[in-house]
Coordinates of C-alpha atoms and ligand atoms in Angstrom, one line a residue:
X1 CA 4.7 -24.4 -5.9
X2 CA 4.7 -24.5 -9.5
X3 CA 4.2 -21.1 -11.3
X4 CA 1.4 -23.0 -13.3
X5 CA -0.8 -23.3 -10.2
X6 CA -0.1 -19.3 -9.0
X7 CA -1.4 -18.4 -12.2
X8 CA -5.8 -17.6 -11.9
X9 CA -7.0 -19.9 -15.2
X10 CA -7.9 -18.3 -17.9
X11 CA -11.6 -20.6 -17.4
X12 CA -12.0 -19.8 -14.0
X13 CA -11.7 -15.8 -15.0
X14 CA -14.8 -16.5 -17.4
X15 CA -16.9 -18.1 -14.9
X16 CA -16.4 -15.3 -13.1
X17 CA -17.7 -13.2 -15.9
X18 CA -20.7 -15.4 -16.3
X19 CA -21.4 -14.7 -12.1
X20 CA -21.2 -10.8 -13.3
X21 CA -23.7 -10.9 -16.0
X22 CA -25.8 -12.9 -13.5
X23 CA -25.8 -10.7 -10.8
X24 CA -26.2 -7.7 -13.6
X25 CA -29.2 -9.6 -14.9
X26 CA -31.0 -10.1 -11.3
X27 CA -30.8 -6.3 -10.4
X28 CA -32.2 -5.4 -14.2
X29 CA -35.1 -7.2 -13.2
X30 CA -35.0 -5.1 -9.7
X31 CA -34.3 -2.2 -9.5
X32 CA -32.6 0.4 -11.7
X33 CA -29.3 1.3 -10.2
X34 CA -27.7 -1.1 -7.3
X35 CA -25.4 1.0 -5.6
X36 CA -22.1 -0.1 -3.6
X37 CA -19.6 1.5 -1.4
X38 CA -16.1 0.4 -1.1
X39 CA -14.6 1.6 2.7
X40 CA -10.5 1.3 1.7
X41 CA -8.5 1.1 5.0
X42 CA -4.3 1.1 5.1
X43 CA -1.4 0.6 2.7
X44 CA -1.2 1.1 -0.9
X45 CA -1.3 -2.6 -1.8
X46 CA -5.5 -2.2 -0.5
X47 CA -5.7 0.9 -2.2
X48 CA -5.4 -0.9 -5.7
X49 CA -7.1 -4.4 -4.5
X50 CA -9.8 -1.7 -3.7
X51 CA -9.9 -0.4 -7.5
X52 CA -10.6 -4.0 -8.4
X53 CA -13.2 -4.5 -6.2
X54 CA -14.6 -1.6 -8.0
X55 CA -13.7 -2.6 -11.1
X56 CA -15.6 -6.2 -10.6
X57 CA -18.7 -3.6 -8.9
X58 CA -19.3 -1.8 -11.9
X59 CA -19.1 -5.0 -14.1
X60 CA -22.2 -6.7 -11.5
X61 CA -23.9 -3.6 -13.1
X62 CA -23.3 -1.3 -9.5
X63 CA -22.7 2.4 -9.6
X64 CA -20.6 3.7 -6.7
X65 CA -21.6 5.7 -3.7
X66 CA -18.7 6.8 -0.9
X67 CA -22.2 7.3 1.1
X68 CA -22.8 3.9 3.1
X69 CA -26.2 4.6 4.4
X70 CA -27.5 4.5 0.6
X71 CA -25.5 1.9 -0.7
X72 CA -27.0 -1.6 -1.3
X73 CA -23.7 -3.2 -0.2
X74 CA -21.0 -2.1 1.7
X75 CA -17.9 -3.4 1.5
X76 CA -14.8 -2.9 4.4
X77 CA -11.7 -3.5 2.8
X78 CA -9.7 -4.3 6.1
X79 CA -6.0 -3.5 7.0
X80 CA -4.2 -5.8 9.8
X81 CA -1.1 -4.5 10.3
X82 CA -1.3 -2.4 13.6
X83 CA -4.4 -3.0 16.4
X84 CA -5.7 0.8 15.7
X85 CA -6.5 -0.3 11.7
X86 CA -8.7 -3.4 12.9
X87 CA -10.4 -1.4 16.2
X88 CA -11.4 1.4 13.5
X89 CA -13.2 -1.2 11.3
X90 CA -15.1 -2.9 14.2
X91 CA -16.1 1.1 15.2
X92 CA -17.1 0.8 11.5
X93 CA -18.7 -2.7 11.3
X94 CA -20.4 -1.6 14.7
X95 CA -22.0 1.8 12.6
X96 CA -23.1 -0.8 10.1
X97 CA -25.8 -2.3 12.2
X98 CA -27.7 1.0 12.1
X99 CA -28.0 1.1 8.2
X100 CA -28.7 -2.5 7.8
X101 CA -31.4 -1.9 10.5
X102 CA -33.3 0.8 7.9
X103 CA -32.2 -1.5 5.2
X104 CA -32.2 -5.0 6.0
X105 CA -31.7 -6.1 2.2
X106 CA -28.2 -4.4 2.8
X107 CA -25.4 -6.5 2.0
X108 CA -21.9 -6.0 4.1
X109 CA -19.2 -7.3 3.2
X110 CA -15.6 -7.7 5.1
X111 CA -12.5 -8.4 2.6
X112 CA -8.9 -7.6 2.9
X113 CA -6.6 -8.7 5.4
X114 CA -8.2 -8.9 8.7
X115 CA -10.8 -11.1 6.9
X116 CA -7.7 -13.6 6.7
X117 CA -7.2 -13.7 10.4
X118 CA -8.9 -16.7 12.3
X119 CA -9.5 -14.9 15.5
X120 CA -11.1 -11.9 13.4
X121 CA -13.2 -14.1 11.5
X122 CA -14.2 -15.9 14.7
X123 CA -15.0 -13.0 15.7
X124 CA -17.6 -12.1 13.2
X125 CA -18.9 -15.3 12.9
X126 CA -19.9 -15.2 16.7
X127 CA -20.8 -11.2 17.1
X128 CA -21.0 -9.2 13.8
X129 CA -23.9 -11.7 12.8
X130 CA -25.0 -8.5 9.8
X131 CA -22.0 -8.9 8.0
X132 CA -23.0 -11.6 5.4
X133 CA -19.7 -12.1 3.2
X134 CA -16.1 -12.2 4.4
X135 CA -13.5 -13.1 2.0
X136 CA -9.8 -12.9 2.2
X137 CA -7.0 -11.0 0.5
X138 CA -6.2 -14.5 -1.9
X139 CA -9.6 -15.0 -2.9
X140 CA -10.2 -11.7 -4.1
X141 CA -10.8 -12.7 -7.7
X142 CA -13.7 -14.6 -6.7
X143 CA -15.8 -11.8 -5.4
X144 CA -18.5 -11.7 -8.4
X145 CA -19.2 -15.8 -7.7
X146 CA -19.3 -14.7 -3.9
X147 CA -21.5 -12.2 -3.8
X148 CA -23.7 -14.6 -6.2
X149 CA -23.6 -16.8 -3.5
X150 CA -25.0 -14.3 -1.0
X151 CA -27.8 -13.7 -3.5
X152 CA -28.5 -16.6 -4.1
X153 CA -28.5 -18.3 -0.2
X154 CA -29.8 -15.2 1.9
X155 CA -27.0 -17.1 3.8
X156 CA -23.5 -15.7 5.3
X157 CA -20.8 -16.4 2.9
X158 CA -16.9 -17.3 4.2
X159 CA -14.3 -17.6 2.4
X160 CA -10.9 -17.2 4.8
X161 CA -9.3 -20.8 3.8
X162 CA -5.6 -20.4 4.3
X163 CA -5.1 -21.1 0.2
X164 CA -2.1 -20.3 -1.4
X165 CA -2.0 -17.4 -3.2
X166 CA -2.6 -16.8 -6.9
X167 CA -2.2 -13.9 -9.5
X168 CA -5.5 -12.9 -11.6
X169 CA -4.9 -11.1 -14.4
X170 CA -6.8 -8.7 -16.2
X171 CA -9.5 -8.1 -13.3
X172 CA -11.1 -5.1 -14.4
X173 CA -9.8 -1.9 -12.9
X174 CA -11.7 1.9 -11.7
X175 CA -9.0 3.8 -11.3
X176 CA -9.0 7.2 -9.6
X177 CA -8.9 10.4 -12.5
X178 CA -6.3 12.1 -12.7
X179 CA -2.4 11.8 -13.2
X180 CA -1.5 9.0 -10.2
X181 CA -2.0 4.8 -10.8
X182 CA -0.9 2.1 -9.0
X183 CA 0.6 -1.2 -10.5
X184 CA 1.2 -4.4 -8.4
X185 CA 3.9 -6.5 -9.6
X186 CA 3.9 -9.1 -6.9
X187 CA 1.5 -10.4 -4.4
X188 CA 2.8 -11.5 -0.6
X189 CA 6.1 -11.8 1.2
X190 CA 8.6 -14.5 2.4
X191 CA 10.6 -12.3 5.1
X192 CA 8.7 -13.1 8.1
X193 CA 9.6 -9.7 10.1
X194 CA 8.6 -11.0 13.7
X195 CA 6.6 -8.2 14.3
X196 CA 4.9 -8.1 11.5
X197 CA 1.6 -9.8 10.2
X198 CA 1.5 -9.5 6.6
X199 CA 3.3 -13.0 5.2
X200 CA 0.1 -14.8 7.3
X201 CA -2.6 -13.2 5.5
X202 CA -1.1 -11.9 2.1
X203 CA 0.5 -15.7 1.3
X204 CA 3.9 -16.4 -0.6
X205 CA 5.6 -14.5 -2.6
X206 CA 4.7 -14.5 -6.3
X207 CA 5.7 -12.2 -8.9
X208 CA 3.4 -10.9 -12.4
X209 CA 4.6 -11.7 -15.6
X210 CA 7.0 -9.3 -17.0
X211 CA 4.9 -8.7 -20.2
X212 CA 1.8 -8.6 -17.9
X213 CA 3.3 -5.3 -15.7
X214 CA 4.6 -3.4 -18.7
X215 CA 1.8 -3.6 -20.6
X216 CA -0.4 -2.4 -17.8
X217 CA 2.3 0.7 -17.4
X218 CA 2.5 0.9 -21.3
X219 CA -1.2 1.6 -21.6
X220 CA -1.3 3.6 -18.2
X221 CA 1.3 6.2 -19.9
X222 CA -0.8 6.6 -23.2
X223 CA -4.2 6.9 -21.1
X224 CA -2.4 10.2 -19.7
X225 CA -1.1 8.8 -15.8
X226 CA 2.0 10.8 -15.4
X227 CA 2.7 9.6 -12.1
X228 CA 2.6 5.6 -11.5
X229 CA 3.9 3.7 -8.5
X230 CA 4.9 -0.1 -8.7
X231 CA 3.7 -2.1 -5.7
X232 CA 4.6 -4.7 -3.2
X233 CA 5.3 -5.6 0.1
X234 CA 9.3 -6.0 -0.8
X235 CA 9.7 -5.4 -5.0
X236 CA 13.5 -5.9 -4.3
X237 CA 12.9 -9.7 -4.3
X238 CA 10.7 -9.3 -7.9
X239 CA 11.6 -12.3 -9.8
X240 CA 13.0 -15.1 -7.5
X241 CA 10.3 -16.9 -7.9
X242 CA 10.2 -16.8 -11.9
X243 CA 13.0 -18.7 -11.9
X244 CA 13.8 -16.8 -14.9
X245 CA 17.3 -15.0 -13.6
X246 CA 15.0 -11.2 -14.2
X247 CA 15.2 -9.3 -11.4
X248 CA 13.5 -5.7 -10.2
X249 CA 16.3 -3.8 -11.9
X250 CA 15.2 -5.7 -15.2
X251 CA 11.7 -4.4 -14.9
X252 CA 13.1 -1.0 -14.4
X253 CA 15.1 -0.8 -17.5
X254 CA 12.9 -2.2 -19.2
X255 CA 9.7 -0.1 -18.5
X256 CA 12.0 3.0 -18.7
X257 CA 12.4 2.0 -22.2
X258 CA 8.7 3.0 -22.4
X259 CA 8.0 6.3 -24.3
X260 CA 6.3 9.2 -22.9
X261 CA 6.5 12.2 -20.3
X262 CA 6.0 10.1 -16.7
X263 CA 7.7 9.4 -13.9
X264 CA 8.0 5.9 -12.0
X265 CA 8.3 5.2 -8.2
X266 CA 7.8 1.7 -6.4
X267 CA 7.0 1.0 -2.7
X268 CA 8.5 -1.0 -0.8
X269 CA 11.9 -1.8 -1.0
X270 CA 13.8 -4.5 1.9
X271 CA 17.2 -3.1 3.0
X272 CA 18.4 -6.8 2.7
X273 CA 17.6 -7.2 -1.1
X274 CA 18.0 -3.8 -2.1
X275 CA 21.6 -4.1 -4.3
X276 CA 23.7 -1.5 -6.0
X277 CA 22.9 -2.4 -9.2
X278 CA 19.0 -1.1 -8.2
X279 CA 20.4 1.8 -7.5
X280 CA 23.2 2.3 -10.9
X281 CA 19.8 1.1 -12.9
X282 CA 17.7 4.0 -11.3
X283 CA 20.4 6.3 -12.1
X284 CA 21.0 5.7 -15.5
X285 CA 17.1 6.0 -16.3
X286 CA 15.5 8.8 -17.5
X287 CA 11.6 7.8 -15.8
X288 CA 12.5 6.1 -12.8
X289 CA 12.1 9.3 -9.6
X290 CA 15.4 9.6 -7.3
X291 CA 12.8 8.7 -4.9
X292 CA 13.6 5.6 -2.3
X293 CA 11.4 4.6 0.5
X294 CA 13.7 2.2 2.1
X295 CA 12.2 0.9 5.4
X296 CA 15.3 0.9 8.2
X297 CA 12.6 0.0 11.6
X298 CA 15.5 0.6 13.7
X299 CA 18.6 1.9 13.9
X300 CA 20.1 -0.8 16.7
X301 CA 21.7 -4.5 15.3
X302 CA 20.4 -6.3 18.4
X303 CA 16.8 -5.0 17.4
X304 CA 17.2 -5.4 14.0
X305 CA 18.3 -9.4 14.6
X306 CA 14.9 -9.8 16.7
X307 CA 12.8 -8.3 14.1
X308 CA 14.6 -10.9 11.5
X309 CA 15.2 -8.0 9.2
X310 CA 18.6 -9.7 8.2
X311 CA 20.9 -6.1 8.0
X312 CA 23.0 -4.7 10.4
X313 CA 22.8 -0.5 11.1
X314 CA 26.8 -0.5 9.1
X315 CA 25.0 -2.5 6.2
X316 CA 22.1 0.3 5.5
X317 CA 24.1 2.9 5.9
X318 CA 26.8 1.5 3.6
X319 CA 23.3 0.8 1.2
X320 CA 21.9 4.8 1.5
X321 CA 25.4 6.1 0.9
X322 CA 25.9 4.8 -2.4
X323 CA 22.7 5.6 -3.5
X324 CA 22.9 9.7 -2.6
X325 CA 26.5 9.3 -4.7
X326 CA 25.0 7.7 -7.4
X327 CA 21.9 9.8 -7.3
X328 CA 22.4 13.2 -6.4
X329 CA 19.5 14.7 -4.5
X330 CA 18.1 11.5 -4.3
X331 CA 15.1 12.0 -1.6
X332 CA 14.9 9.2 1.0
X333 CA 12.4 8.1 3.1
X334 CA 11.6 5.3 6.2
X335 CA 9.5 3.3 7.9
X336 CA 10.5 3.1 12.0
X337 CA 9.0 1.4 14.6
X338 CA 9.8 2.4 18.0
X339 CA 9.2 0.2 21.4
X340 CA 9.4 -3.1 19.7
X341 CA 9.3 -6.0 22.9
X342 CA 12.3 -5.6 25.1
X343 CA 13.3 -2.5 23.2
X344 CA 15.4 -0.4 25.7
X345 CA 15.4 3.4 25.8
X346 CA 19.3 3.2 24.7
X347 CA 18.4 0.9 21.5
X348 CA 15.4 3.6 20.5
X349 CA 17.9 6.1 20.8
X350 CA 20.3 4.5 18.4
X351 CA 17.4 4.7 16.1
X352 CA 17.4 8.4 16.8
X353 CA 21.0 8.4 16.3
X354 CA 20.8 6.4 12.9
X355 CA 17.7 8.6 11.5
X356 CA 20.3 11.9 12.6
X357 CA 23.1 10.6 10.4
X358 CA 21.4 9.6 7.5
X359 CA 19.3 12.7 7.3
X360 CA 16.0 11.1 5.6
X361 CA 12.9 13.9 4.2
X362 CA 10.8 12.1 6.2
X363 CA 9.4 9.4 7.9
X364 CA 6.6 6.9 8.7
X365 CA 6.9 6.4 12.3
X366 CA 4.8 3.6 14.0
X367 CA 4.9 2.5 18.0
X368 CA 4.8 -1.3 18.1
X369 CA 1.8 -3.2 18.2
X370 CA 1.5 -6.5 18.6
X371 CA -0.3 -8.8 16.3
X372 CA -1.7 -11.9 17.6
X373 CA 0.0 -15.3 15.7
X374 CA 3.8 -13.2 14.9
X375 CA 6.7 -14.0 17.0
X376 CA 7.3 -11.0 18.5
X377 CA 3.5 -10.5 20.2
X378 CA 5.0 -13.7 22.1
X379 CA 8.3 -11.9 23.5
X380 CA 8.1 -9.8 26.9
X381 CA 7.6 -6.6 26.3
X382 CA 7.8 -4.7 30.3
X383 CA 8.6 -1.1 28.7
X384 CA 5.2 1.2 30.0
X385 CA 3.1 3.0 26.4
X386 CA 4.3 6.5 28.6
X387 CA 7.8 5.1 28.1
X388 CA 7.3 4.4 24.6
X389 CA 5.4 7.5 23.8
X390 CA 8.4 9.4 25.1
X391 CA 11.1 8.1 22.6
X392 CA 8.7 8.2 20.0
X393 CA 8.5 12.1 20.5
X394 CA 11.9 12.7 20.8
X395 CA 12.2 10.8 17.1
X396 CA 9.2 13.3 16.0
X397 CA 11.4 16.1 17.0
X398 CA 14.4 15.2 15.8
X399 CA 12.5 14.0 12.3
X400 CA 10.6 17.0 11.7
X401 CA 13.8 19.2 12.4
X402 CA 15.7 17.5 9.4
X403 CA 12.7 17.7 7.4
X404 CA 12.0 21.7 8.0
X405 CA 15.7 22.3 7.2
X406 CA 15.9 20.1 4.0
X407 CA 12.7 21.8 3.2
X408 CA 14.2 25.1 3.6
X409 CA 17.3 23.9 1.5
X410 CA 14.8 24.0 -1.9
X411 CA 13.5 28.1 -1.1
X412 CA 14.9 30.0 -4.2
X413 CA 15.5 27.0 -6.0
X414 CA 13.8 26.7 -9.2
X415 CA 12.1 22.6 -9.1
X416 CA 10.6 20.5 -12.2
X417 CA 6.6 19.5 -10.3
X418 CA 3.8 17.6 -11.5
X419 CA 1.0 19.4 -11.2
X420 CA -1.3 16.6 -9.4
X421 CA -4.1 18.3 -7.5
X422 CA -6.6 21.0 -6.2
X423 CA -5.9 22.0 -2.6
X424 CA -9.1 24.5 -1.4
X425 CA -6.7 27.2 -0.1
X426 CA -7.5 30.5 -2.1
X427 CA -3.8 31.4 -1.5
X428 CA -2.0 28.2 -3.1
X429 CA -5.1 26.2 -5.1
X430 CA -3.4 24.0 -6.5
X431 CA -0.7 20.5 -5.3
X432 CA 2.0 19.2 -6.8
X433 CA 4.8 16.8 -6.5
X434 CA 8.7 17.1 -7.1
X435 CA 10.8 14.2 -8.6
X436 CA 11.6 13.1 -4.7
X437 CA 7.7 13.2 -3.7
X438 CA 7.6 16.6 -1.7
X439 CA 4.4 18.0 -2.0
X440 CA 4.4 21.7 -3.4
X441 CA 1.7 24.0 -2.8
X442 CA 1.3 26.0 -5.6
X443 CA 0.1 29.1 -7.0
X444 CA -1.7 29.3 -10.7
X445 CA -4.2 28.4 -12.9
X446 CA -6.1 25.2 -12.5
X447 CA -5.6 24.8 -16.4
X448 CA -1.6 23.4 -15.4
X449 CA -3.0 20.2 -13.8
X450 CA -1.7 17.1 -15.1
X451 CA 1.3 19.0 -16.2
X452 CA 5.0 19.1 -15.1
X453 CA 6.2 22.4 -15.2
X454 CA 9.1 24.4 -13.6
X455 CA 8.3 26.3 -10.5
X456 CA 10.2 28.7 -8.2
X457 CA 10.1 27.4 -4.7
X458 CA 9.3 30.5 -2.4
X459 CA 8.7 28.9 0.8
X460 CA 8.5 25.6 3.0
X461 CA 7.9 24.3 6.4
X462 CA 8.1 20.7 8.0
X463 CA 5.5 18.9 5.6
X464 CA 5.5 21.0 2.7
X465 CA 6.6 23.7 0.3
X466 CA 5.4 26.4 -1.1
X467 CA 5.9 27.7 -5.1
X468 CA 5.1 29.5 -7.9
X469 CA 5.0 28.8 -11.4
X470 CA 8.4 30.3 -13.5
Ligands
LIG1 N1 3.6 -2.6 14.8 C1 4.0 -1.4 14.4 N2 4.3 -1.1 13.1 C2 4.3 -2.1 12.3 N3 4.6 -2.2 11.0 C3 4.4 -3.4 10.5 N4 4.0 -4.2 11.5 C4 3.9 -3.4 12.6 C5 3.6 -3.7 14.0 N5 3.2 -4.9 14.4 C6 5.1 -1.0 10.2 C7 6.5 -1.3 9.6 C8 6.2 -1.5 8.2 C9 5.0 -0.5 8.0 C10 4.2 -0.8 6.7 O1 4.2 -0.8 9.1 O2 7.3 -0.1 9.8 O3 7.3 -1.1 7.3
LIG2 FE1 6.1 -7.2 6.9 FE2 8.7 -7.5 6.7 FE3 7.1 -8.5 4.7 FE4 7.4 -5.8 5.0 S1 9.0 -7.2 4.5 S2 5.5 -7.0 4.7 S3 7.6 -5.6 7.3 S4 7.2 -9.2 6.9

């Protein structure tokens, strides 16, 4: 695909404007204050595609309500990736009938990534006859001329072709206050995990201009966010398809070059395209967090090869050791999924084995579910959920042993946090975050937040530690 067509016309963006002002115009002559809530469900990716939702909202002329029951459109911004995200948003869709029963000029609205799955949008085609819009992850830059559309018809609107995927730029943005933001450099992925539905609904691969993302960190860091986290399903492979020969470590430097007091993390890295040079680039910068989320899934090669994840177990060890001796202290995190089809108990348990020796903080652990349309939902899979549950627990236990003792490791030591939040414990009011991600809980004054400052850690447990300001 030429890069041409990935990038959203600047024309096409300003017809989009134009459906703005006209659904800003219709509701002047209405009513005073349109109100819409967004319902954000799973990764981080949604998160942000949610803060453009809002973004394009506010520009239609809505305010925003997290209160659905008084909201003159709802929106469910879906998540696909395991069967308990999409049950929890039919529960939700389900609730929805009620308030569009009181309110039948409601408007609800399905988006995200179950909204590009044809059995899902089959679904609500045939039974969730209230829900009037349903749009997909790659046509979420046409919201404003799709909700026009819903005006306009008083008819259900669908828009779930299987396009390819593009990159809009400069989609206006409501971002939450405070010190954290969230930057997409890429859209998609390529890799085709077996288990895994993403590369079906979230399209190709296709990276942001290199200008585009530092300017958008650039102005982030003089607006006062401290704390910002590059995005996308696999950043490691940023660039291939520029053609350009720059690479993630590229952006890195360069965006370290960047003046200010912040700190810069990115989520998620492949084991397969994550190189040494990432890792000597992150070492030599002065913004960039010794912080890696580097999802392993399991620990076994004969797993790993029916997953399609393209390491072996030596490989990401090989990978996590030079990183810890080029970055001392570096804090390293996973993703796991345990009971993937035809998983045996000895394979989990080289997971277990794996997560033992490389000693991670901690851990996003995940049973497998299948997802209708991947390879793996089509491979036998005889092992019981008991089974299953079983070596899952064991990993718990052997996961939140490492973390309580790496915790403990920081008591007495004195750590650089930012400052981030406001917990509601009288005791330690106030959250923070070291370098690595480990949340502090904190006691002193509500007047530090937004600041890093040096704190004396005096406590910790499995999830957390505790601290006091030097
Ligand atoms: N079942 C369970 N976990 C999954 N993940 C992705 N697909 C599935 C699935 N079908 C997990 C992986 C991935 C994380 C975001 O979600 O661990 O890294
Ligand atoms: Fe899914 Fe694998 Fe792509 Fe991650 S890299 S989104 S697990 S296919």
């Amino acid at each position: 695909m030429e890069r041409k067509d990935v990038l959203v016309p600047e024309a096409d963006l300003a017809r989009q404007r134009d459906f703005q002002e006209n659904i800003r115009r219709m509701f002047e002559g209405r009513q005073a204050h349109p109100r819409a809530c967004v319902d954000t469900f799973g990764c981080q990716q949604n998160v942000a595609d949610g803060q453009k939702l809002m973004g394009m909202l506010q520009a239609c002329g809505f305010t925003l309500t997290d209160e659905p029951k008084e909201a003159d459109l709802v929106i469910l911004n879906t998540c696909a990736i395991r069967e308990h995200a999409e049950d929890r948003v039919f529960g939700n869709l389900g609730i929805l009938t009620h308030t569009k029963k009181e309110d039948p000029e409601q408007v609800i609205a399905l988006c995200g990534c179950m909204a590009q799955e044809a059995r899902v949008v089959k679904r609500i085609r045939e039974s969730y006859r209230h829900v009037d819009l349903v749009f997909g992850p790659q046509a979420l830059w046409k919201f404003p001329e799709l909700l026009w559309q819903v005006y306009e018809t008083h008819g259900r609107v669908f828009s779930v072709a299987d396009e390819h995927g593009t990159i809009a730029e400069g989609i206006p943005v409501v971002r939450e206050k405070g010190v954290k933001a969230w930057v997409s450099i890429m859209y998609g992925c390529n890799n085709f995990c077996s288990y895994c539905i993403v590369p079906y609904v979230r399209g190709r691969e296709r990276s942001r201009d290199p200008q585009a993302v530092l300017a958008e960190v650039r102005a982030l860091v003089e607006a006062g966010y401290k704390d910002i986290t590059l995005l996308g399903q696999n950043v490691n492979s940023y660039g291939n398809d520029l053609d350009t020969g720059y690479h993630f470590p590229d952006l890195l430097a360069d965006i370290d070059q960047i003046p200010g007091e912040y700190l810069i993390r990115f989520m998620s890295s492949h084991p397969k395209d994550a190189t040494r040079h990432l890792f000597d680039v992150m070492a030599a910068s002065r913004h960039i967090a010794r912080q890696l989320h580097l999802p392993v899934q399991s620990g076994n090669d004969r797993v790993l090869h029916e997953m399609n994840r393209r390491y072996t177990r030596q490989q990401y060890l090989d990978l996590v050791d030079y990183a810890k001796r080029v970055m001392p202290g570096l804090v390293l995190t996973s993703d796991i999924i345990i009971g993937f089809p035809g998983e045996t108990e000895a394979e989990a348990m080289d997971t277990v084995s794996l997560v033992e020796e490389v000693g991670f903080d901690a851990l996003f652990t995940f049973i497998y579910s299948p997802r209708p349309g991947t390879k793996a939902a089509a491979m036998p899979d005889p092992v019981s959920r008991e089974e299953k549950q079983k070596w899952f627990d064991k990993l718990l236990e052997v996961q939140n042993a490492i973390s309580a003792k790496l915790h403990a490791a920081y008591v007495g030591k004195t750590q650089r946090v930012l400052v981030d939040g406001e917990s509601g414990d009288a005791d330690y009011p106030l959250t923070a975050r070291t370098e690595g991600n480990r949340l502090v809980r904190l006691k002193g004054d509500k007047a530090l937040m937004g600041q890093f400052i040096d704190v004396t850690i005096t406590g910790s447990n499995t999830w957390a530690l505790y601290g006091e300001a030097v």
